[in-house]
Coordinates of C-alpha atoms in Angstrom, one line a residue:
Chain S
M1 CA -41.1 44.8 -21.7
N2 CA -38.9 42.2 -23.2
A3 CA -41.6 40.7 -25.3
R4 CA -42.3 44.0 -26.7
F5 CA -38.7 44.4 -27.8
L6 CA -38.9 41.0 -29.3
L7 CA -42.0 42.1 -31.2
A8 CA -40.5 45.1 -32.3
A9 CA -37.6 43.4 -33.6
A10 CA -39.8 40.9 -35.5
L11 CA -41.5 43.8 -37.0
L12 CA -38.4 45.6 -38.1
S13 CA -36.4 42.8 -39.7
A14 CA -38.2 39.7 -39.0
P15 CA -36.2 36.5 -38.0
A16 CA -39.2 34.5 -38.9
L17 CA -39.7 32.8 -35.4
G18 CA -39.1 29.5 -36.6
Q19 CA -42.0 29.6 -39.4
T20 CA -40.1 30.1 -42.4
D21 CA -39.7 26.4 -43.2
N22 CA -43.3 25.5 -42.2
P23 CA -45.6 25.1 -45.4
A24 CA -48.8 25.2 -43.3
A25 CA -47.9 28.2 -41.2
P26 CA -50.9 29.5 -39.4
S27 CA -52.8 32.5 -40.4
P28 CA -52.8 35.5 -38.1
G29 CA -56.3 34.6 -37.1
E30 CA -55.3 31.1 -36.1
I31 CA -52.6 32.2 -34.1
V32 CA -55.2 34.5 -32.0
A33 CA -57.7 31.8 -31.9
T34 CA -55.2 29.5 -30.1
A35 CA -53.8 32.0 -27.7
P36 CA -53.3 30.9 -24.1
A37 CA -56.1 32.4 -21.9
N38 CA -53.1 34.2 -20.0
A39 CA -52.3 36.1 -23.0
W40 CA -55.5 38.1 -22.9
V41 CA -56.0 41.1 -20.8
D42 CA -59.3 42.2 -19.3
I43 CA -60.3 45.8 -20.0
A44 CA -61.6 47.5 -17.1
P45 CA -65.2 48.8 -17.4
D46 CA -64.3 52.3 -16.8
D47 CA -61.9 52.0 -19.5
L48 CA -65.0 51.2 -21.8
L49 CA -67.2 53.9 -23.5
V50 CA -70.5 52.4 -25.0
M51 CA -72.2 54.5 -27.5
D52 CA -75.8 53.7 -28.3
L53 CA -77.2 55.0 -31.7
A54 CA -80.7 55.4 -32.6
P55 CA -81.9 53.0 -35.4
G56 CA -80.2 53.7 -38.8
A57 CA -80.0 52.4 -42.3
W58 CA -80.2 48.7 -40.9
E59 CA -83.2 49.7 -38.9
Q60 CA -81.9 48.3 -35.7
P61 CA -80.1 50.1 -32.8
G62 CA -76.4 50.2 -33.3
R63 CA -73.9 49.9 -30.2
V64 CA -70.3 51.1 -30.5
V65 CA -67.8 50.0 -27.8
I66 CA -64.7 52.1 -27.4
Q67 CA -61.6 51.2 -25.3
L68 CA -60.1 54.3 -23.8
M69 CA -56.6 55.2 -24.2
A70 CA -54.1 53.6 -21.7
P71 CA -51.8 55.9 -19.6
P72 CA -50.0 57.9 -19.9
F73 CA -51.2 59.2 -23.1
S74 CA -54.0 61.7 -23.5
Q75 CA -55.1 61.4 -19.9
P76 CA -56.5 65.0 -19.5
W77 CA -59.0 64.2 -22.5
V78 CA -59.7 60.6 -21.1
A79 CA -60.6 62.3 -17.7
N80 CA -63.0 64.6 -19.5
I81 CA -64.7 61.8 -21.4
R82 CA -65.2 60.0 -18.1
T83 CA -66.7 63.2 -16.7
L84 CA -68.9 63.9 -19.9
A85 CA -70.1 60.0 -19.8
K86 CA -71.0 60.1 -16.1
A87 CA -73.1 63.4 -16.8
H88 CA -74.8 61.8 -19.7
W89 CA -73.9 64.7 -21.5
W90 CA -74.0 63.3 -24.9
D91 CA -77.5 61.8 -24.7
S92 CA -79.9 63.0 -27.5
L93 CA -77.0 64.7 -29.3
A94 CA -75.7 63.3 -32.7
I95 CA -73.3 62.3 -35.2
V96 CA -72.8 65.3 -37.2
R97 CA -70.1 64.4 -39.8
A98 CA -69.4 61.3 -42.1
Q99 CA -66.5 61.9 -44.4
D100 CA -65.5 59.1 -46.7
N101 CA -62.0 57.5 -46.2
Y102 CA -61.7 59.8 -43.2
V103 CA -63.9 60.2 -40.0
V104 CA -67.2 60.0 -38.6
Q105 CA -67.4 62.7 -35.9
W106 CA -70.1 63.1 -33.1
G107 CA -70.9 65.7 -30.5
D108 CA -73.2 68.8 -29.8
P109 CA -74.4 70.2 -33.4
D110 CA -74.9 73.5 -31.7
A111 CA -71.4 73.7 -30.2
E112 CA -70.6 76.9 -32.2
D113 CA -73.7 78.6 -31.3
A114 CA -73.1 80.1 -27.8
G115 CA -77.0 80.6 -27.2
K116 CA -77.8 76.9 -28.0
A117 CA -74.7 75.0 -27.0
R118 CA -75.2 72.5 -24.4
P119 CA -72.8 73.6 -21.4
L120 CA -70.0 71.5 -20.4
P121 CA -69.8 70.1 -16.8
A122 CA -67.9 72.4 -14.5
T123 CA -65.3 70.0 -13.6
M124 CA -63.7 69.5 -17.0
A125 CA -59.9 69.4 -16.9
A126 CA -57.9 72.0 -18.8
T127 CA -56.2 70.6 -22.0
S128 CA -53.4 71.8 -24.0
E129 CA -51.6 71.0 -27.3
D130 CA -48.5 70.4 -25.6
E131 CA -49.8 67.2 -24.2
Y132 CA -49.6 65.7 -27.9
A133 CA -47.6 68.1 -29.9
R134 CA -44.2 67.8 -28.4
T135 CA -42.2 64.8 -29.4
G136 CA -39.6 64.5 -26.8
A137 CA -40.1 63.5 -23.1
G138 CA -42.4 60.7 -24.1
F139 CA -43.4 58.0 -21.5
L140 CA -40.4 55.5 -21.8
E141 CA -38.0 58.3 -21.0
R142 CA -39.9 59.4 -18.1
N143 CA -40.6 56.1 -16.6
G144 CA -37.0 55.5 -16.4
G145 CA -34.1 55.2 -18.8
A146 CA -33.5 51.3 -18.9
G147 CA -36.5 50.8 -21.4
G148 CA -35.4 53.7 -23.8
A149 CA -31.7 52.2 -23.5
A150 CA -32.9 48.5 -24.3
L151 CA -35.2 49.9 -27.3
R152 CA -32.1 51.6 -28.6
D153 CA -29.8 48.6 -28.3
I154 CA -32.2 46.2 -30.0
L155 CA -33.8 48.3 -32.6
V156 CA -32.2 51.3 -33.4
P157 CA -28.6 50.4 -34.4
R158 CA -30.0 47.6 -36.8
N159 CA -31.2 49.7 -39.3
D160 CA -30.0 53.1 -38.1
V161 CA -33.6 54.3 -37.7
S162 CA -34.5 56.9 -35.2
Q163 CA -38.2 56.4 -35.4
F164 CA -40.0 53.1 -35.1
Q165 CA -43.3 51.6 -34.5
T166 CA -44.4 49.4 -31.4
F167 CA -47.1 48.8 -29.1
H168 CA -48.2 49.8 -25.4
G169 CA -51.0 48.6 -23.3
G170 CA -53.1 47.5 -26.2
F171 CA -52.6 50.5 -28.5
P172 CA -50.0 51.1 -31.7
V173 CA -47.6 53.7 -30.9
M174 CA -44.7 55.5 -32.7
A175 CA -41.4 56.0 -30.7
H176 CA -38.5 58.2 -31.5
A177 CA -35.0 57.6 -30.0
T178 CA -32.2 60.0 -29.6
P179 CA -29.0 59.3 -28.0
D180 CA -30.4 60.5 -24.8
S181 CA -34.0 59.4 -24.7
V182 CA -36.8 57.5 -26.3
S183 CA -40.3 59.2 -26.6
A184 CA -43.4 57.8 -27.9
W185 CA -47.0 58.9 -29.0
P186 CA -50.2 57.1 -29.9
V187 CA -51.2 57.1 -33.4
H188 CA -54.3 56.9 -35.8
C189 CA -55.4 53.8 -37.4
Y190 CA -58.7 52.7 -38.4
G191 CA -61.3 52.7 -35.7
T192 CA -58.9 55.3 -33.6
V193 CA -60.8 57.7 -31.7
G194 CA -59.6 61.2 -31.5
V195 CA -60.4 64.5 -30.0
G196 CA -62.0 67.1 -32.4
R197 CA -60.7 70.6 -31.9
G198 CA -60.5 74.1 -33.6
M199 CA -57.4 75.9 -34.6
S200 CA -54.4 76.1 -32.4
P201 CA -53.9 76.6 -29.5
D202 CA -57.5 75.0 -29.1
A203 CA -56.8 71.6 -28.0
G204 CA -60.3 70.4 -27.6
S205 CA -62.1 69.2 -24.5
G206 CA -63.1 65.5 -25.5
A207 CA -66.8 66.5 -25.9
E208 CA -66.3 66.3 -29.9
L209 CA -64.9 63.0 -30.8
Y210 CA -64.2 61.2 -34.1
T211 CA -63.4 57.7 -35.3
V212 CA -61.2 57.0 -38.3
I213 CA -63.1 55.2 -41.1
G214 CA -60.7 55.1 -43.8
H215 CA -57.0 54.5 -44.4
A216 CA -55.0 55.7 -41.4
P217 CA -54.4 59.5 -41.5
R218 CA -51.2 59.6 -39.9
H219 CA -50.5 63.2 -40.4
L220 CA -52.9 63.7 -37.3
D221 CA -50.6 62.0 -35.1
R222 CA -49.3 64.7 -32.5
N223 CA -51.6 67.2 -33.8
I224 CA -54.8 65.7 -32.2
A225 CA -55.2 63.7 -29.0
V226 CA -55.7 60.0 -29.6
V227 CA -58.0 58.9 -26.7
G228 CA -59.1 55.3 -27.7
R229 CA -60.3 53.0 -30.4
V230 CA -63.4 51.2 -31.4
I231 CA -63.4 47.5 -30.5
E232 CA -67.0 46.6 -31.4
G233 CA -69.5 48.0 -33.7
V234 CA -67.3 50.2 -35.8
E235 CA -69.5 49.2 -38.8
H236 CA -72.4 51.3 -37.2
L237 CA -70.2 54.3 -38.0
S238 CA -68.4 53.3 -41.1
T239 CA -71.5 52.5 -43.2
L240 CA -73.3 55.8 -42.2
P241 CA -74.2 57.9 -45.3
R242 CA -71.6 60.4 -46.0
G243 CA -72.5 64.1 -45.4
T244 CA -72.6 66.5 -48.4
E245 CA -71.1 69.5 -47.0
A246 CA -67.6 70.4 -46.8
L247 CA -65.7 67.8 -44.6
G248 CA -68.3 65.6 -44.6
F249 CA -70.7 67.5 -42.3
Y250 CA -74.4 66.7 -42.6
K251 CA -76.4 69.4 -44.4
T252 CA -79.6 69.1 -42.5
P253 CA -80.3 67.9 -38.9
Q254 CA -82.6 65.2 -40.4
E255 CA -79.4 63.5 -41.7
R256 CA -77.7 63.2 -38.4
T257 CA -78.0 60.0 -36.5
P258 CA -79.1 60.7 -33.0
I259 CA -77.0 59.5 -29.9
T260 CA -79.3 57.6 -27.6
S261 CA -76.7 57.5 -25.0
I262 CA -72.9 57.2 -24.1
R263 CA -71.9 55.6 -20.9
L264 CA -68.9 54.2 -19.2
G265 CA -68.9 50.4 -19.3
S266 CA -69.4 50.3 -15.6
E267 CA -72.8 51.9 -15.9
V268 CA -74.1 49.7 -18.8
A269 CA -76.3 46.7 -17.3
G270 CA -75.5 43.3 -19.0
L271 CA -72.3 44.5 -20.8
P272 CA -70.0 41.5 -21.8
G273 CA -66.5 41.7 -20.4
Y274 CA -64.0 42.5 -23.1
Q275 CA -60.3 41.6 -23.4
Y276 CA -57.4 42.5 -25.6
L277 CA -54.5 40.3 -26.7
S278 CA -51.5 41.4 -24.6
T279 CA -49.2 43.6 -26.7
E280 CA -46.4 42.1 -24.4
S281 CA -47.3 38.4 -24.9
Q282 CA -45.2 36.0 -27.1
T283 CA -48.7 35.3 -28.9
F284 CA -48.9 38.8 -30.0
A285 CA -45.3 38.8 -31.3
R286 CA -46.3 35.6 -33.5
Y287 CA -49.4 37.3 -34.6
A288 CA -47.6 40.5 -35.6
D289 CA -44.9 38.3 -37.4
A290 CA -47.5 36.5 -39.3
R291 CA -49.3 39.8 -40.3
A292 CA -46.1 41.0 -41.5
N293 CA -45.1 37.9 -43.3
R294 CA -48.3 36.1 -44.5
R295 CA -47.5 32.3 -44.9
D296 CA -50.9 31.1 -44.9
P297 CA -51.8 29.1 -48.3
F298 CA -53.6 31.9 -50.0
F299 CA -50.4 34.0 -50.3
I300 CA -47.5 33.7 -52.7
V301 CA -45.1 36.5 -51.5
P302 CA -44.8 37.7 -47.9
A303 CA -44.7 41.4 -47.6
G304 CA -41.6 41.5 -45.3
G305 CA -43.0 43.9 -42.9
A306 CA -46.3 45.9 -42.1
D307 CA -47.5 49.0 -41.2
L308 CA -48.5 49.1 -37.6
C309 CA -52.1 49.8 -38.6
N310 CA -52.0 46.6 -40.6
I311 CA -51.4 44.9 -36.9
P312 CA -54.6 45.7 -35.3
V313 CA -54.6 44.5 -31.6
P314 CA -56.9 41.6 -31.4
T315 CA -59.8 42.0 -28.9
R316 CA -62.7 39.7 -27.9
R317 CA -65.8 39.3 -25.6
A318 CA -64.3 37.4 -22.5
P319 CA -65.6 33.8 -22.9
G320 CA -67.9 32.3 -20.7
R321 CA -68.9 35.5 -19.2
D322 CA -71.4 37.0 -21.5
Chain T
M1 CA -41.5 48.0 -43.2
N2 CA -38.8 50.3 -42.0
A3 CA -37.5 50.5 -45.5
R4 CA -40.9 51.8 -46.5
F5 CA -40.9 54.3 -43.7
L6 CA -37.5 55.6 -44.6
L7 CA -38.5 55.8 -48.2
A8 CA -41.4 58.2 -47.4
A9 CA -38.5 60.2 -45.9
A10 CA -36.4 60.0 -48.9
L11 CA -39.0 60.6 -51.2
L12 CA -40.9 63.3 -49.5
S13 CA -38.9 65.1 -46.9
A14 CA -36.6 66.3 -49.4
P15 CA -36.1 70.0 -49.8
A16 CA -39.4 71.7 -48.8
L17 CA -39.7 73.2 -52.3
G18 CA -39.4 76.7 -51.0
Q19 CA -42.4 76.3 -48.4
T20 CA -40.8 75.8 -45.1
D21 CA -40.4 79.5 -44.3
N22 CA -43.8 80.3 -45.4
P23 CA -46.2 80.6 -42.4
A24 CA -49.2 80.5 -44.7
A25 CA -48.3 77.5 -46.7
P26 CA -51.0 76.2 -48.9
S27 CA -52.7 73.2 -48.0
P28 CA -52.5 69.8 -50.3
G29 CA -56.0 70.8 -51.6
E30 CA -55.0 74.5 -52.4
I31 CA -52.1 73.2 -54.2
V32 CA -54.2 70.9 -56.3
A33 CA -56.8 73.6 -56.9
T34 CA -54.3 76.0 -58.4
A35 CA -52.5 73.4 -60.7
P36 CA -52.0 74.5 -64.1
A37 CA -54.2 73.0 -66.9
N38 CA -51.1 71.3 -68.3
A39 CA -50.6 69.4 -65.1
W40 CA -53.9 67.4 -65.7
V41 CA -53.9 64.2 -67.8
D42 CA -57.1 63.2 -69.6
I43 CA -58.1 59.5 -68.7
A44 CA -59.1 57.8 -72.0
P45 CA -62.7 56.6 -72.0
D46 CA -61.7 52.9 -72.6
D47 CA -59.6 53.4 -69.4
L48 CA -62.8 53.9 -67.2
L49 CA -65.1 51.5 -65.9
V50 CA -68.5 52.8 -65.1
M51 CA -70.5 50.7 -62.7
D52 CA -74.0 51.6 -62.0
L53 CA -75.9 50.1 -58.9
A54 CA -79.4 49.6 -58.1
P55 CA -80.8 52.0 -55.6
G56 CA -79.6 51.3 -52.1
A57 CA -79.7 52.6 -48.6
W58 CA -79.8 56.4 -49.9
E59 CA -82.5 55.4 -52.2
Q60 CA -81.0 56.7 -55.4
P61 CA -78.8 55.1 -58.0
G62 CA -75.3 54.9 -57.3
R63 CA -72.5 55.1 -59.8
V64 CA -69.1 54.0 -59.4
V65 CA -66.4 55.2 -61.8
I66 CA -63.2 53.2 -62.1
Q67 CA -59.8 54.1 -63.6
L68 CA -58.1 50.9 -65.2
M69 CA -54.5 50.3 -64.4
A70 CA -51.9 51.8 -66.8
P71 CA -49.6 49.4 -68.5
P72 CA -47.5 47.8 -68.1
F73 CA -49.1 46.4 -64.9
S74 CA -51.9 43.7 -64.9
Q75 CA -52.6 44.0 -68.4
P76 CA -54.0 40.4 -69.0
W77 CA -56.8 41.0 -66.5
V78 CA -57.5 44.7 -67.8
A79 CA -58.1 43.2 -71.2
N80 CA -60.4 40.7 -69.7
I81 CA -62.2 43.4 -67.9
R82 CA -62.4 45.2 -71.2
T83 CA -64.0 42.2 -72.7
L84 CA -66.4 41.4 -70.0
A85 CA -67.6 45.1 -70.0
K86 CA -68.2 45.1 -73.8
A87 CA -70.1 41.8 -73.5
H88 CA -72.3 43.5 -70.7
W89 CA -71.3 40.3 -68.7
W90 CA -71.9 41.8 -65.1
D91 CA -75.3 43.2 -65.8
S92 CA -77.9 41.9 -63.2
L93 CA -75.1 40.3 -61.3
A94 CA -74.5 41.7 -57.6
I95 CA -72.2 42.9 -54.9
V96 CA -71.7 39.7 -53.0
R97 CA -69.4 40.9 -50.0
A98 CA -68.7 43.9 -47.8
Q99 CA -66.2 43.1 -45.1
D100 CA -65.5 46.1 -42.8
N101 CA -62.0 47.7 -43.1
Y102 CA -61.3 45.6 -45.9
V103 CA -63.2 45.0 -49.3
V104 CA -66.4 45.2 -51.1
Q105 CA -66.6 42.5 -53.8
W106 CA -68.8 42.0 -56.8
G107 CA -69.3 39.4 -59.5
D108 CA -71.4 36.3 -60.2
P109 CA -73.2 35.1 -57.0
D110 CA -73.2 31.6 -58.4
A111 CA -69.6 31.5 -59.8
E112 CA -68.9 28.4 -57.6
D113 CA -71.9 26.5 -59.0
A114 CA -71.1 25.1 -62.4
G115 CA -74.7 24.5 -63.3
K116 CA -75.8 28.0 -62.5
A117 CA -72.5 30.2 -63.3
R118 CA -72.9 32.6 -66.1
P119 CA -70.4 31.6 -68.7
L120 CA -67.3 33.7 -69.4
P121 CA -66.8 35.2 -72.9
A122 CA -64.9 32.9 -75.2
T123 CA -62.1 35.4 -75.8
M124 CA -60.9 35.8 -72.1
A125 CA -56.9 36.0 -71.9
A126 CA -55.1 33.4 -69.9
T127 CA -53.9 34.7 -66.6
S128 CA -51.1 33.6 -64.4
E129 CA -49.8 34.5 -60.6
D130 CA -46.5 35.0 -62.4
E131 CA -47.6 38.5 -63.6
Y132 CA -47.5 39.8 -60.2
A133 CA -46.0 37.3 -57.7
R134 CA -42.5 37.9 -59.1
T135 CA -40.6 41.0 -57.6
G136 CA -37.9 41.2 -60.2
A137 CA -37.9 42.2 -63.9
G138 CA -40.3 44.9 -63.3
F139 CA -41.3 47.6 -65.9
L140 CA -38.7 50.0 -65.1
E141 CA -35.9 47.8 -66.1
R142 CA -37.8 46.2 -69.0
N143 CA -38.6 49.9 -70.3
G144 CA -35.0 50.9 -70.4
G145 CA -32.5 51.7 -67.7
A146 CA -33.0 55.4 -67.7
G147 CA -36.0 55.6 -65.5
G148 CA -34.5 53.2 -63.0
A149 CA -31.3 54.7 -62.9
A150 CA -32.8 58.0 -62.4
L151 CA -35.0 56.8 -59.4
R152 CA -31.8 55.1 -57.9
D153 CA -29.9 58.2 -58.1
I154 CA -32.7 60.3 -56.6
L155 CA -33.9 57.9 -53.9
V156 CA -31.7 55.0 -53.0
P157 CA -28.4 56.3 -52.0
R158 CA -29.8 58.9 -49.8
N159 CA -30.9 56.5 -47.2
D160 CA -29.4 53.2 -48.4
V161 CA -32.9 51.7 -48.8
S162 CA -33.6 49.0 -51.6
Q163 CA -37.3 49.4 -51.5
F164 CA -39.1 52.5 -51.9
Q165 CA -42.6 54.0 -52.9
T166 CA -43.3 56.1 -56.0
F167 CA -46.0 56.8 -58.5
H168 CA -46.4 55.8 -62.2
G169 CA -49.3 56.8 -64.6
G170 CA -51.3 58.2 -62.0
F171 CA -51.2 55.0 -59.7
P172 CA -49.0 54.4 -56.6
V173 CA -46.4 51.8 -57.0
M174 CA -43.6 50.2 -54.8
A175 CA -40.3 49.7 -56.5
H176 CA -37.3 47.7 -55.5
A177 CA -33.8 48.5 -56.4
T178 CA -30.8 46.2 -56.8
P179 CA -27.5 47.1 -58.3
D180 CA -28.5 45.9 -61.6
S181 CA -32.2 46.7 -61.9
V182 CA -35.1 48.5 -60.6
S183 CA -38.6 46.8 -60.5
A184 CA -42.0 47.8 -59.5
W185 CA -45.5 46.8 -58.7
P186 CA -48.8 48.5 -58.0
V187 CA -50.2 48.6 -54.6
H188 CA -53.4 48.3 -52.7
C189 CA -54.6 51.7 -51.3
Y190 CA -58.1 52.7 -50.2
G191 CA -60.3 52.6 -53.5
T192 CA -57.8 50.2 -55.2
V193 CA -59.6 47.6 -57.5
G194 CA -58.3 44.1 -57.5
V195 CA -58.9 40.7 -59.0
G196 CA -60.7 38.2 -56.7
R197 CA -59.2 34.7 -57.0
G198 CA -59.2 31.2 -55.2
M199 CA -56.0 29.5 -53.9
S200 CA -53.0 29.2 -56.1
P201 CA -52.2 28.8 -58.9
D202 CA -55.5 30.3 -59.7
A203 CA -55.0 34.1 -60.4
G204 CA -58.4 35.2 -61.2
S205 CA -59.9 36.1 -64.5
G206 CA -61.1 39.7 -63.6
A207 CA -64.7 38.6 -63.7
E208 CA -64.7 38.8 -59.6
L209 CA -63.6 42.4 -58.6
Y210 CA -63.0 44.1 -55.3
T211 CA -62.6 47.6 -54.1
V212 CA -60.7 48.3 -50.8
I213 CA -62.8 50.3 -48.3
G214 CA -60.4 50.5 -45.1
H215 CA -56.8 50.7 -44.3
A216 CA -54.5 49.6 -47.3
P217 CA -54.2 45.9 -47.1
R218 CA -50.6 46.0 -48.2
H219 CA -50.2 42.2 -47.6
L220 CA -52.1 41.8 -50.7
D221 CA -49.4 43.5 -52.9
R222 CA -47.9 40.9 -55.4
N223 CA -50.5 38.4 -54.2
I224 CA -53.3 39.7 -56.3
A225 CA -53.7 41.6 -59.4
V226 CA -54.3 45.2 -59.0
V227 CA -56.3 46.6 -61.9
G228 CA -57.5 50.1 -61.1
R229 CA -59.1 52.5 -58.6
V230 CA -62.3 54.2 -57.9
I231 CA -62.0 57.8 -58.8
E232 CA -65.6 58.6 -58.1
G233 CA -68.5 57.3 -56.0
V234 CA -66.5 55.2 -53.7
E235 CA -68.9 56.1 -50.9
H236 CA -71.7 53.8 -52.7
L237 CA -69.7 51.0 -52.0
S238 CA -68.1 51.9 -48.6
T239 CA -71.3 52.5 -46.9
L240 CA -72.9 49.3 -47.8
P241 CA -74.1 47.3 -45.0
R242 CA -71.6 44.8 -44.1
G243 CA -72.0 41.2 -44.7
T244 CA -72.6 39.0 -41.6
E245 CA -71.0 35.7 -43.2
A246 CA -67.5 34.7 -43.0
L247 CA -65.3 37.5 -44.9
G248 CA -68.3 39.7 -45.2
F249 CA -70.3 37.8 -47.7
Y250 CA -73.9 38.4 -47.7
K251 CA -76.1 35.6 -46.0
T252 CA -79.1 35.9 -48.3
P253 CA -79.7 37.1 -52.0
Q254 CA -81.9 39.9 -50.8
E255 CA -79.0 41.4 -48.9
R256 CA -77.0 41.8 -52.3
T257 CA -76.9 45.2 -54.1
P258 CA -77.8 44.3 -57.8
I259 CA -75.5 45.7 -60.6
T260 CA -77.6 47.4 -63.2
S261 CA -74.7 47.7 -65.7
I262 CA -70.9 47.8 -66.1
R263 CA -69.6 49.5 -69.0
L264 CA -66.4 51.0 -70.5
G265 CA -66.5 54.9 -70.4
S266 CA -66.6 54.9 -74.3
E267 CA -70.0 53.2 -74.2
V268 CA -71.7 55.6 -71.6
A269 CA -73.6 58.4 -73.0
G270 CA -73.0 61.8 -71.7
L271 CA -70.2 60.6 -69.2
P272 CA -68.0 63.5 -68.1
G273 CA -64.4 63.6 -69.0
Y274 CA -62.0 62.8 -66.1
Q275 CA -58.6 63.8 -65.4
Y276 CA -55.6 62.8 -63.1
L277 CA -53.0 65.1 -61.8
S278 CA -49.9 63.8 -63.5
T279 CA -47.7 62.2 -61.2
E280 CA -44.8 63.3 -63.0
S281 CA -45.7 67.0 -62.6
Q282 CA -44.1 69.6 -60.3
T283 CA -47.6 70.3 -58.9
F284 CA -47.8 66.7 -57.9
A285 CA -44.3 66.8 -56.3
R286 CA -45.5 69.9 -54.2
Y287 CA -48.9 68.2 -53.4
A288 CA -47.1 65.2 -52.1
D289 CA -44.7 67.2 -50.0
A290 CA -47.5 69.1 -48.6
R291 CA -49.2 65.7 -47.7
A292 CA -46.2 64.5 -46.1
N293 CA -45.4 67.8 -44.0
R294 CA -48.7 69.6 -43.3
R295 CA -48.0 73.2 -42.9
D296 CA -51.4 74.7 -43.1
P297 CA -52.6 76.4 -40.0
F298 CA -54.6 73.5 -38.3
F299 CA -51.3 71.5 -38.1
I300 CA -48.8 71.7 -35.4
V301 CA -46.3 69.0 -36.0
P302 CA -45.6 68.0 -39.8
A303 CA -45.2 64.3 -40.0
G304 CA -41.9 64.4 -42.0
G305 CA -43.2 61.6 -44.3
A306 CA -46.1 59.9 -45.5
D307 CA -47.2 56.5 -46.7
L308 CA -48.0 56.5 -50.3
C309 CA -51.6 55.6 -49.6
N310 CA -51.9 58.8 -47.8
I311 CA -50.9 60.8 -51.0
P312 CA -54.2 59.8 -53.2
V313 CA -53.5 60.9 -56.6
P314 CA -55.9 63.8 -57.6
T315 CA -58.6 63.2 -60.1
R316 CA -61.4 65.5 -61.3
R317 CA -64.0 66.0 -63.9
A318 CA -62.5 67.8 -66.8
P319 CA -63.6 71.6 -66.5
G320 CA -66.0 73.0 -69.0
R321 CA -66.8 69.5 -70.4
D322 CA -69.6 68.3 -68.3

């Protein structure tokens, strides 16, 4: 917890962690490359979703690896995604939409056609927009007031802001402070995976998913469930030809990229281990500070701050275990 | 960073322009679609750069149309770009780099090889990092205090921020206010075109250009010259296969997409007219407010603000003149 507060403080007004006078300051990548082993957190195989795509423009199969959202966020949808993956529900379905600077989306192309739609498993959890639409009663408050109070003490008075960016369990989140509480919600960045839905009160089941392939569409925050992020192979989605129908949907079935399979990591033979850089670690705090204030030789003017989507949480294949 | 965030609130959450009580508030797209004709500004043909690419993954030629940066920003590089286009300098050169969630870059693949590099025209202007590295003495101050003063009156006192986002001549810019002056600089958003360069003090000539194809890399602001933005055909760049060498450079010449030609708009027969929505218009203010506070039916929670890269300046082909 303390490390997170330090990080957020660094992000917000950046005492430079001793680096300002160092003309050869390391780049963010160098900081990550030299992180101690204990700064890396193993991602449990059941927190990984592995999507294998049929051969595409590169004429080789594409694999996309997704880290599922950490509790307490979006858990009804995450539960459904695990149910669907275990049922092999997505197999032979397709990527149905690619809209430039926005999202790539996949699921059942016949979902809107009751006669042809693939039935959902019977054990799907109910979902509700209340889970993401509300802004109060967020997890920091629910998990006890101490964290919220500390956040307010450290961050809020400094600039009199009531809304700020931080990280939780490897994911970027926004937090909102009031005199009585601190709440938080996950946000949309490049590579974020979210749950497609129709008009309210439909909140989506998790069967229709999308990945952000452009500038962070932050207006979707709190309006759609964020369920994970791509940690490997996003280029297999971001390079797909854009659909020419409204919202980037493909015009013909032939344009869609077929999904070979989607599985939980625990069901994929030979899958490497994956890790993320602990967002509570000192290394992450240094990395975030360096992203916000580039001092490596190429740069002339440090920005003095960074949007949290410009501080992607580093991930890697666990060394020595491939 | 928090200043930036507050600025969004200052600029955009302002009085809701009469829409708050309207349950059927128009979407940003609907506001743009019903803009009066006089809210649209013609882009001069010599402010357009037209890049034609050889057939790529879609097996049809791709055309990318770029609007060059409005004065007073980056004009030495823009002058060089016009010189290079008039000399047909880029013809038969190539796209050399595609890095996911970052940039696609083009120019002379042999630029670093003195024996093979294509010579630059003799009339190229000298460039200097001073043009973009400095943060003071920006255009609003130089062009007279009225604009700056108005910006301060409208924006700065509201939240006591000294750095804020705004627009100028169809481009997003950041501005910085002191008691005595207001300065400004152009920023990197999705589709922004910038000037590749080496280590300082090299500021690049304009012969090597890139386009942002991911989340806005705002750390490049004031560190690289911003010379324009793609207004049509960015998908021909954003879908290119990513290069597998460091920084997304292509490993082999065969992976590069050849450039058929790059021309100023005035030299392209049959080019449509292009327009942008005046960033000084009331329609743009309504559009920006709607982007920051989505009230169209899909949305549940308006964001209360927007990053300026989430308020892309609308452009279109001039109606009735294709």
